[in-house]
Amino acid sequence: MERRNLGRTAVEVTELGFGTAPIGNLYRSVTDAEAEAALDAAWDAGIRYFDTAPHYGLGLAEQRLGAALAGRPRADYVVSTKVGRLIEPNPAPTGSDLAAGFDVPDTLVRRSDYTRDGIRRSLDASLNRLGLDHVEIVLVHDPDTVLEQTITESIPALIELRDEGVVGAIGVGMNQWQAPLRVLRETDVDVIMLAGRWTLVDRSGAELVEACGERGTSLLAAAPFNSGLLVADWPAPGAFFDYGPAPDEVLARAQALAEAATAHRVRLPQLAMQFALRSPAVASVVVGMRSALEVRENVALLAAPISADAWAAVSG
């Protein structure tokens, strides 16, 4: 599988990245064996970039990823994790973390901490769960309400770690484009992970993508299917878009794209998977996967040929 550099760093990622939120039991439980099978299938398919976070299953995704990578040649793969949330014992568990989206016991709890000390503690804890002595990429996770602190404290803390050689590339990971654009303009980051805002159906992040290209900063395009809307060949009413039922206008736009895909003998999910990678600024498309079958399906979508006429039909 082809690899691309992250900005001006020496870090290289495969064009398809394995997002680990589903193996952190996002929405429903996945067994250890199913998670291991998914990660093994990804490795067999040539995927060498794996994205995780403490948030995913209260550390479960990091633990499962680390177990699957144990024994693999360390120089052969790249891991990104995220900082800003510390995982601590929960003084008042209710039994489940499903309120936060993960089907795991809530014996642990997340505590936001975007301070310099919190950034370092978060990374140390992640390395312990992963069983690694380093990760290549560290992203500040969803700092929507602490943007000033992110710019003045969190990013400088990551720059220190990068200068010390502890990590190879730093940035932010968010579900919106406006705040990352400010981070890009005001700090020295190598990479932006943008979830759901540079997709076939939602191109609102175009200004950020353009700015990344101008500055030589790489974009990691996450959630190319927008929570499921673009997974099917024909998006049906009730299909999810950004964690909830798609609004009528978004559903209509997706269905128009599906009609264009059919007219040009390609599938909507093929277009969705490959759309972001057409931009030179995008280094990888990161997809959450929970099973070996999903891995194989997504790898096939990435490899499927798409004509220039088909792209022209959905470029508007």
mmCIF file of C-alpha atoms in Angstrom:
data_model
loop_
_atom_site.group_PDB
_atom_site.id
_atom_site.type_symbol
_atom_site.label_atom_id
_atom_site.label_comp_id
_atom_site.label_asym_id
_atom_site.label_seq_id
_atom_site.Cartn_x
_atom_site.Cartn_y
_atom_site.Cartn_z
ATOM 1 C CA MET A 1 0.000 0.000 0.000
ATOM 2 C CA GLU A 2 1.328 3.417 -0.958
ATOM 3 C CA ARG A 3 2.749 5.642 1.773
ATOM 4 C CA ARG A 4 2.842 9.424 2.035
ATOM 5 C CA ASN A 5 4.971 11.745 4.138
ATOM 6 C CA LEU A 6 3.474 13.869 6.891
ATOM 7 C CA GLY A 7 4.371 17.448 6.093
ATOM 8 C CA ARG A 8 8.087 18.047 6.276
ATOM 9 C CA THR A 9 8.682 15.254 8.788
ATOM 10 C CA ALA A 10 10.228 11.842 8.219
ATOM 11 C CA VAL A 11 7.004 10.116 9.288
ATOM 12 C CA GLU A 12 5.258 8.127 6.554
ATOM 13 C CA VAL A 13 1.703 6.790 6.739
ATOM 14 C CA THR A 14 -0.162 4.387 4.504
ATOM 15 C CA GLU A 15 -2.929 5.895 2.387
ATOM 16 C CA LEU A 16 -5.452 3.917 4.430
ATOM 17 C CA GLY A 17 -5.274 4.237 8.194
ATOM 18 C CA PHE A 18 -6.954 1.941 10.723
ATOM 19 C CA GLY A 19 -9.142 3.916 13.133
ATOM 20 C CA THR A 20 -9.471 2.053 16.428
ATOM 21 C CA ALA A 21 -12.605 3.589 17.954
ATOM 22 C CA PRO A 22 -14.765 0.580 16.912
ATOM 23 C CA ILE A 23 -12.415 -1.904 18.619
ATOM 24 C CA GLY A 24 -12.767 0.283 21.700
ATOM 25 C CA ASN A 25 -16.409 -0.900 21.677
ATOM 26 C CA LEU A 26 -17.881 2.166 20.019
ATOM 27 C CA TYR A 27 -21.674 1.755 20.326
ATOM 28 C CA ARG A 28 -21.448 -2.026 20.757
ATOM 29 C CA SER A 29 -19.131 -4.615 22.168
ATOM 30 C CA VAL A 30 -16.387 -6.304 20.141
ATOM 31 C CA THR A 31 -14.565 -9.315 21.558
ATOM 32 C CA ASP A 32 -10.807 -9.436 21.957
ATOM 33 C CA ALA A 33 -10.681 -12.097 19.244
ATOM 34 C CA GLU A 34 -12.703 -9.971 16.802
ATOM 35 C CA ALA A 35 -10.501 -6.958 17.447
ATOM 36 C CA GLU A 36 -7.361 -9.015 16.949
ATOM 37 C CA ALA A 37 -8.738 -10.486 13.714
ATOM 38 C CA ALA A 38 -9.509 -7.002 12.377
ATOM 39 C CA LEU A 39 -6.023 -5.751 13.168
ATOM 40 C CA ASP A 40 -4.415 -8.879 11.707
ATOM 41 C CA ALA A 41 -6.434 -8.423 8.511
ATOM 42 C CA ALA A 42 -5.285 -4.808 8.324
ATOM 43 C CA TRP A 43 -1.673 -5.869 8.660
ATOM 44 C CA ASP A 44 -2.084 -8.575 6.023
ATOM 45 C CA ALA A 45 -3.601 -5.974 3.658
ATOM 46 C CA GLY A 46 -0.596 -3.698 4.004
ATOM 47 C CA ILE A 47 -2.064 -1.115 6.397
ATOM 48 C CA ARG A 48 0.737 0.242 8.541
ATOM 49 C CA TYR A 49 -0.843 3.329 10.073
ATOM 50 C CA PHE A 50 -3.001 2.910 13.174
ATOM 51 C CA ASP A 51 -4.825 5.747 14.950
ATOM 52 C CA THR A 52 -6.045 5.497 18.528
ATOM 53 C CA ALA A 53 -6.872 7.577 21.614
ATOM 54 C CA PRO A 54 -7.424 7.161 25.363
ATOM 55 C CA HIS A 55 -11.029 8.261 24.791
ATOM 56 C CA TYR A 56 -11.825 5.127 22.772
ATOM 57 C CA GLY A 57 -13.273 2.682 25.262
ATOM 58 C CA LEU A 58 -11.509 4.295 28.235
ATOM 59 C CA GLY A 59 -8.186 2.959 27.028
ATOM 60 C CA LEU A 60 -9.453 -0.348 25.642
ATOM 61 C CA ALA A 61 -8.633 0.518 22.024
ATOM 62 C CA GLU A 62 -5.044 1.372 22.943
ATOM 63 C CA GLN A 63 -4.669 -1.864 24.889
ATOM 64 C CA ARG A 64 -6.038 -3.981 22.050
ATOM 65 C CA LEU A 65 -3.926 -2.195 19.459
ATOM 66 C CA GLY A 66 -0.796 -2.667 21.526
ATOM 67 C CA ALA A 67 -1.508 -6.375 21.998
ATOM 68 C CA ALA A 68 -1.990 -6.879 18.250
ATOM 69 C CA LEU A 69 1.189 -5.013 17.356
ATOM 70 C CA ALA A 70 3.330 -6.789 19.933
ATOM 71 C CA GLY A 71 5.993 -8.760 18.105
ATOM 72 C CA ARG A 72 5.572 -6.844 14.853
ATOM 73 C CA PRO A 73 8.704 -5.059 13.616
ATOM 74 C CA ARG A 74 8.535 -1.657 15.294
ATOM 75 C CA ALA A 75 10.047 0.189 12.349
ATOM 76 C CA ASP A 76 7.347 -1.129 10.023
ATOM 77 C CA TYR A 77 4.316 0.707 11.419
ATOM 78 C CA VAL A 78 3.181 4.145 12.591
ATOM 79 C CA VAL A 79 0.884 4.879 15.528
ATOM 80 C CA SER A 80 -0.922 8.084 16.380
ATOM 81 C CA THR A 81 -2.597 8.693 19.695
ATOM 82 C CA LYS A 82 -4.198 11.715 21.269
ATOM 83 C CA VAL A 83 -3.801 13.857 24.359
ATOM 84 C CA GLY A 84 -6.091 16.098 26.377
ATOM 85 C CA ARG A 85 -8.064 13.462 28.281
ATOM 86 C CA LEU A 86 -6.615 11.593 31.263
ATOM 87 C CA ILE A 87 -8.123 8.226 32.201
ATOM 88 C CA GLU A 88 -8.582 7.876 35.955
ATOM 89 C CA PRO A 89 -10.509 5.674 38.424
ATOM 90 C CA ASN A 90 -14.194 6.555 38.506
ATOM 91 C CA PRO A 91 -15.339 7.370 42.042
ATOM 92 C CA ALA A 92 -19.016 6.885 41.124
ATOM 93 C CA PRO A 93 -19.446 4.252 38.384
ATOM 94 C CA THR A 94 -22.927 3.537 37.039
ATOM 95 C CA GLY A 95 -22.045 0.339 35.183
ATOM 96 C CA SER A 96 -21.602 1.468 31.582
ATOM 97 C CA ASP A 97 -19.832 4.099 29.482
ATOM 98 C CA LEU A 98 -22.495 4.002 26.759
ATOM 99 C CA ALA A 99 -23.504 7.575 27.574
ATOM 100 C CA ALA A 100 -20.125 8.525 26.106
ATOM 101 C CA GLY A 101 -20.635 6.112 23.213
ATOM 102 C CA PHE A 102 -18.606 3.096 24.331
ATOM 103 C CA ASP A 103 -19.944 -0.264 25.493
ATOM 104 C CA VAL A 104 -17.460 -0.765 28.328
ATOM 105 C CA PRO A 105 -17.762 -0.641 32.131
ATOM 106 C CA ASP A 106 -17.304 2.860 33.500
ATOM 107 C CA THR A 107 -14.893 1.883 36.242
ATOM 108 C CA LEU A 108 -12.664 4.547 34.727
ATOM 109 C CA VAL A 109 -13.504 8.117 33.816
ATOM 110 C CA ARG A 110 -12.105 10.792 31.491
ATOM 111 C CA ARG A 111 -10.757 14.042 32.893
ATOM 112 C CA SER A 112 -9.839 16.835 30.526
ATOM 113 C CA ASP A 113 -6.341 18.206 31.005
ATOM 114 C CA TYR A 114 -4.694 20.282 28.270
ATOM 115 C CA THR A 115 -1.890 21.626 30.456
ATOM 116 C CA ARG A 116 1.764 20.898 29.738
ATOM 117 C CA ASP A 117 1.850 18.397 32.585
ATOM 118 C CA GLY A 118 -1.422 16.839 31.473
ATOM 119 C CA ILE A 119 -0.138 16.409 27.911
ATOM 120 C CA ARG A 120 2.952 14.559 29.131
ATOM 121 C CA ARG A 121 0.993 12.434 31.608
ATOM 122 C CA SER A 122 -1.530 11.523 28.926
ATOM 123 C CA LEU A 123 1.182 10.417 26.513
ATOM 124 C CA ASP A 124 2.982 8.401 29.193
ATOM 125 C CA ALA A 125 -0.253 6.605 30.088
ATOM 126 C CA SER A 126 -0.975 5.884 26.426
ATOM 127 C CA LEU A 127 2.474 4.399 25.918
ATOM 128 C CA ASN A 128 1.901 2.176 28.931
ATOM 129 C CA ARG A 129 -1.436 0.909 27.568
ATOM 130 C CA LEU A 130 0.071 0.403 24.109
ATOM 131 C CA GLY A 131 3.165 -1.310 25.447
ATOM 132 C CA LEU A 132 5.358 0.971 23.306
ATOM 133 C CA ASP A 133 8.282 3.230 24.096
ATOM 134 C CA HIS A 134 7.195 5.830 21.562
ATOM 135 C CA VAL A 135 4.533 6.783 19.044
ATOM 136 C CA GLU A 136 5.179 8.664 15.841
ATOM 137 C CA ILE A 137 2.240 11.083 15.936
ATOM 138 C CA VAL A 138 0.510 12.884 18.829
ATOM 139 C CA LEU A 139 -2.641 14.941 18.321
ATOM 140 C CA VAL A 140 -4.466 17.239 20.728
ATOM 141 C CA HIS A 141 -7.922 15.666 20.887
ATOM 142 C CA ASP A 142 -11.056 17.785 20.387
ATOM 143 C CA PRO A 143 -9.917 21.005 22.076
ATOM 144 C CA ASP A 144 -13.088 22.833 20.982
ATOM 145 C CA THR A 145 -13.636 24.602 24.314
ATOM 146 C CA VAL A 146 -9.964 25.162 25.164
ATOM 147 C CA LEU A 147 -8.594 26.529 21.917
ATOM 148 C CA GLU A 148 -6.631 29.373 23.527
ATOM 149 C CA GLN A 149 -4.969 26.962 25.952
ATOM 150 C CA THR A 150 -4.261 24.570 23.099
ATOM 151 C CA ILE A 151 -2.434 27.269 21.174
ATOM 152 C CA THR A 152 -0.524 28.714 24.135
ATOM 153 C CA GLU A 153 0.180 25.572 26.186
ATOM 154 C CA SER A 154 -0.795 22.218 24.618
ATOM 155 C CA ILE A 155 0.905 22.681 21.241
ATOM 156 C CA PRO A 156 4.067 24.158 22.817
ATOM 157 C CA ALA A 157 4.203 21.080 25.073
ATOM 158 C CA LEU A 158 4.038 18.846 22.000
ATOM 159 C CA ILE A 159 6.693 20.945 20.266
ATOM 160 C CA GLU A 160 8.962 20.254 23.249
ATOM 161 C CA LEU A 161 8.364 16.523 22.849
ATOM 162 C CA ARG A 162 9.042 16.759 19.123
ATOM 163 C CA ASP A 163 12.239 18.727 19.702
ATOM 164 C CA GLU A 164 13.319 16.098 22.241
ATOM 165 C CA GLY A 165 12.794 13.386 19.609
ATOM 166 C CA VAL A 166 10.050 11.709 21.650
ATOM 167 C CA VAL A 167 7.524 12.049 18.796
ATOM 168 C CA GLY A 168 7.934 12.632 15.084
ATOM 169 C CA ALA A 169 4.865 14.700 14.196
ATOM 170 C CA ILE A 170 2.339 16.752 16.146
ATOM 171 C CA GLY A 171 -1.021 18.380 15.530
ATOM 172 C CA VAL A 172 -4.690 18.433 16.461
ATOM 173 C CA GLY A 173 -7.606 16.129 15.739
ATOM 174 C CA MET A 174 -11.099 17.644 15.507
ATOM 175 C CA ASN A 175 -14.559 17.331 13.961
ATOM 176 C CA GLN A 176 -14.631 20.952 12.791
ATOM 177 C CA TRP A 177 -12.361 22.893 10.429
ATOM 178 C CA GLN A 178 -12.391 26.433 11.805
ATOM 179 C CA ALA A 179 -10.393 25.821 14.985
ATOM 180 C CA PRO A 180 -7.758 23.652 13.248
ATOM 181 C CA LEU A 181 -7.347 26.430 10.672
ATOM 182 C CA ARG A 182 -6.469 28.851 13.444
ATOM 183 C CA VAL A 183 -4.081 26.310 14.981
ATOM 184 C CA LEU A 184 -2.469 25.868 11.579
ATOM 185 C CA ARG A 185 -1.962 29.605 11.164
ATOM 186 C CA GLU A 186 -0.706 30.340 14.680
ATOM 187 C CA THR A 187 1.414 27.314 15.628
ATOM 188 C CA ASP A 188 4.056 25.018 14.186
ATOM 189 C CA VAL A 189 2.095 21.795 13.652
ATOM 190 C CA ASP A 190 2.902 19.047 11.171
ATOM 191 C CA VAL A 191 -0.505 17.495 10.715
ATOM 192 C CA ILE A 192 -4.233 18.054 11.155
ATOM 193 C CA MET A 193 -6.707 15.222 11.587
ATOM 194 C CA LEU A 194 -10.082 16.389 10.286
ATOM 195 C CA ALA A 195 -13.066 14.109 10.863
ATOM 196 C CA GLY A 196 -16.061 14.347 8.558
ATOM 197 C CA ARG A 197 -15.416 17.776 7.078
ATOM 198 C CA TRP A 198 -13.505 16.759 3.961
ATOM 199 C CA THR A 199 -15.674 14.029 2.522
ATOM 200 C CA LEU A 200 -17.601 13.358 -0.650
ATOM 201 C CA VAL A 201 -20.797 14.752 0.873
ATOM 202 C CA ASP A 202 -19.368 17.392 3.263
ATOM 203 C CA ARG A 203 -16.629 19.551 1.776
ATOM 204 C CA SER A 204 -16.908 22.364 4.285
ATOM 205 C CA GLY A 205 -13.252 21.900 5.238
ATOM 206 C CA ALA A 206 -12.015 23.033 1.805
ATOM 207 C CA GLU A 207 -10.416 26.210 3.187
ATOM 208 C CA LEU A 208 -8.447 24.173 5.723
ATOM 209 C CA VAL A 209 -7.362 21.674 3.071
ATOM 210 C CA GLU A 210 -6.141 24.516 0.855
ATOM 211 C CA ALA A 211 -4.258 26.115 3.740
ATOM 212 C CA CYS A 212 -2.609 22.804 4.602
ATOM 213 C CA GLY A 213 -1.430 22.482 1.019
ATOM 214 C CA GLU A 214 -0.021 26.005 1.013
ATOM 215 C CA ARG A 215 1.872 25.504 4.271
ATOM 216 C CA GLY A 216 3.123 21.985 3.629
ATOM 217 C CA THR A 217 1.110 20.583 6.516
ATOM 218 C CA SER A 218 -0.507 17.198 6.005
ATOM 219 C CA LEU A 219 -4.156 16.377 6.538
ATOM 220 C CA LEU A 220 -5.426 13.069 7.875
ATOM 221 C CA ALA A 221 -8.986 12.764 6.547
ATOM 222 C CA ALA A 222 -10.997 10.750 9.050
ATOM 223 C CA ALA A 223 -14.577 9.459 8.896
ATOM 224 C CA PRO A 224 -14.924 9.394 5.079
ATOM 225 C CA PHE A 225 -18.358 7.759 5.350
ATOM 226 C CA ASN A 226 -19.725 10.433 7.720
ATOM 227 C CA SER A 227 -20.937 7.960 10.374
ATOM 228 C CA GLY A 228 -22.451 5.614 7.793
ATOM 229 C CA LEU A 229 -24.284 7.821 5.311
ATOM 230 C CA LEU A 230 -21.922 6.908 2.472
ATOM 231 C CA VAL A 231 -21.393 3.227 3.285
ATOM 232 C CA ALA A 232 -24.372 1.997 1.271
ATOM 233 C CA ASP A 233 -24.779 2.261 -2.490
ATOM 234 C CA TRP A 234 -28.061 4.089 -1.882
ATOM 235 C CA PRO A 235 -28.389 6.210 1.308
ATOM 236 C CA ALA A 236 -31.791 5.500 2.817
ATOM 237 C CA PRO A 237 -33.869 7.721 5.120
ATOM 238 C CA GLY A 238 -32.640 7.323 8.683
ATOM 239 C CA ALA A 239 -29.013 6.786 7.607
ATOM 240 C CA PHE A 240 -26.628 8.332 10.085
ATOM 241 C CA PHE A 241 -24.631 11.462 9.354
ATOM 242 C CA ASP A 242 -22.253 12.716 12.059
ATOM 243 C CA TYR A 243 -23.656 10.498 14.811
ATOM 244 C CA GLY A 244 -27.340 11.180 14.137
ATOM 245 C CA PRO A 245 -30.002 10.776 11.430
ATOM 246 C CA ALA A 246 -29.022 12.691 8.307
ATOM 247 C CA PRO A 247 -30.925 15.958 7.737
ATOM 248 C CA ASP A 248 -33.140 15.928 4.642
ATOM 249 C CA GLU A 249 -30.861 18.202 2.633
ATOM 250 C CA VAL A 250 -27.785 16.095 3.414
ATOM 251 C CA LEU A 251 -29.636 12.891 2.542
ATOM 252 C CA ALA A 252 -30.762 14.410 -0.766
ATOM 253 C CA ARG A 253 -27.200 15.430 -1.573
ATOM 254 C CA ALA A 254 -25.935 11.924 -0.822
ATOM 255 C CA GLN A 255 -28.636 10.370 -2.981
ATOM 256 C CA ALA A 256 -27.734 12.673 -5.876
ATOM 257 C CA LEU A 257 -24.131 11.519 -5.541
ATOM 258 C CA ALA A 258 -25.330 7.906 -5.531
ATOM 259 C CA GLU A 259 -27.262 8.501 -8.754
ATOM 260 C CA ALA A 260 -24.158 9.952 -10.389
ATOM 261 C CA ALA A 261 -22.106 7.001 -9.191
ATOM 262 C CA THR A 262 -24.559 4.504 -10.655
ATOM 263 C CA ALA A 263 -24.651 6.376 -13.962
ATOM 264 C CA HIS A 264 -20.872 6.002 -14.206
ATOM 265 C CA ARG A 265 -20.792 2.362 -13.049
ATOM 266 C CA VAL A 266 -19.052 2.951 -9.765
ATOM 267 C CA ARG A 267 -20.256 2.595 -6.182
ATOM 268 C CA LEU A 268 -20.908 5.468 -3.802
ATOM 269 C CA PRO A 269 -18.617 4.027 -1.080
ATOM 270 C CA GLN A 270 -15.784 3.739 -3.618
ATOM 271 C CA LEU A 271 -16.041 7.444 -4.301
ATOM 272 C CA ALA A 272 -16.338 8.191 -0.587
ATOM 273 C CA MET A 273 -13.226 6.199 0.273
ATOM 274 C CA GLN A 274 -11.045 7.741 -2.423
ATOM 275 C CA PHE A 275 -12.351 11.314 -2.476
ATOM 276 C CA ALA A 276 -10.043 12.870 0.119
ATOM 277 C CA LEU A 277 -6.910 11.245 -1.262
ATOM 278 C CA ARG A 278 -7.298 13.192 -4.499
ATOM 279 C CA SER A 279 -5.983 16.236 -2.630
ATOM 280 C CA PRO A 280 -2.166 16.441 -2.445
ATOM 281 C CA ALA A 281 -2.495 17.783 1.107
ATOM 282 C CA VAL A 282 -4.103 14.550 2.341
ATOM 283 C CA ALA A 283 -1.654 11.908 3.543
ATOM 284 C CA SER A 284 -4.140 9.243 4.648
ATOM 285 C CA VAL A 285 -7.829 8.503 4.938
ATOM 286 C CA VAL A 286 -8.547 7.072 8.384
ATOM 287 C CA VAL A 287 -11.460 4.675 8.689
ATOM 288 C CA GLY A 288 -12.863 3.101 11.836
ATOM 289 C CA MET A 289 -13.001 -0.683 11.431
ATOM 290 C CA ARG A 290 -14.284 -3.363 13.778
ATOM 291 C CA SER A 291 -13.948 -6.646 11.854
ATOM 292 C CA ALA A 292 -11.726 -8.436 9.373
ATOM 293 C CA LEU A 293 -14.580 -8.270 6.856
ATOM 294 C CA GLU A 294 -14.796 -4.483 7.139
ATOM 295 C CA VAL A 295 -11.046 -4.236 6.635
ATOM 296 C CA ARG A 296 -11.147 -6.317 3.465
ATOM 297 C CA GLU A 297 -14.133 -4.373 2.124
ATOM 298 C CA ASN A 298 -12.452 -1.017 2.739
ATOM 299 C CA VAL A 299 -9.184 -2.111 1.165
ATOM 300 C CA ALA A 300 -11.142 -3.193 -1.926
ATOM 301 C CA LEU A 301 -12.948 0.176 -2.042
ATOM 302 C CA LEU A 302 -9.615 1.967 -1.959
ATOM 303 C CA ALA A 303 -8.233 -0.108 -4.837
ATOM 304 C CA ALA A 304 -11.306 0.053 -7.106
ATOM 305 C CA PRO A 305 -10.671 2.031 -10.319
ATOM 306 C CA ILE A 306 -12.731 5.185 -10.843
ATOM 307 C CA SER A 307 -12.877 6.960 -14.182
ATOM 308 C CA ALA A 308 -12.181 10.636 -14.720
ATOM 309 C CA ASP A 309 -15.747 11.015 -15.964
ATOM 310 C CA ALA A 310 -17.088 9.648 -12.694
ATOM 311 C CA TRP A 311 -15.019 12.122 -10.706
ATOM 312 C CA ALA A 312 -16.146 14.942 -12.936
ATOM 313 C CA ALA A 313 -19.764 13.994 -12.311
ATOM 314 C CA VAL A 314 -19.400 14.345 -8.532
ATOM 315 C CA SER A 315 -16.985 17.251 -8.428
ATOM 316 C CA GLY A 316 -19.590 19.985 -8.167
#
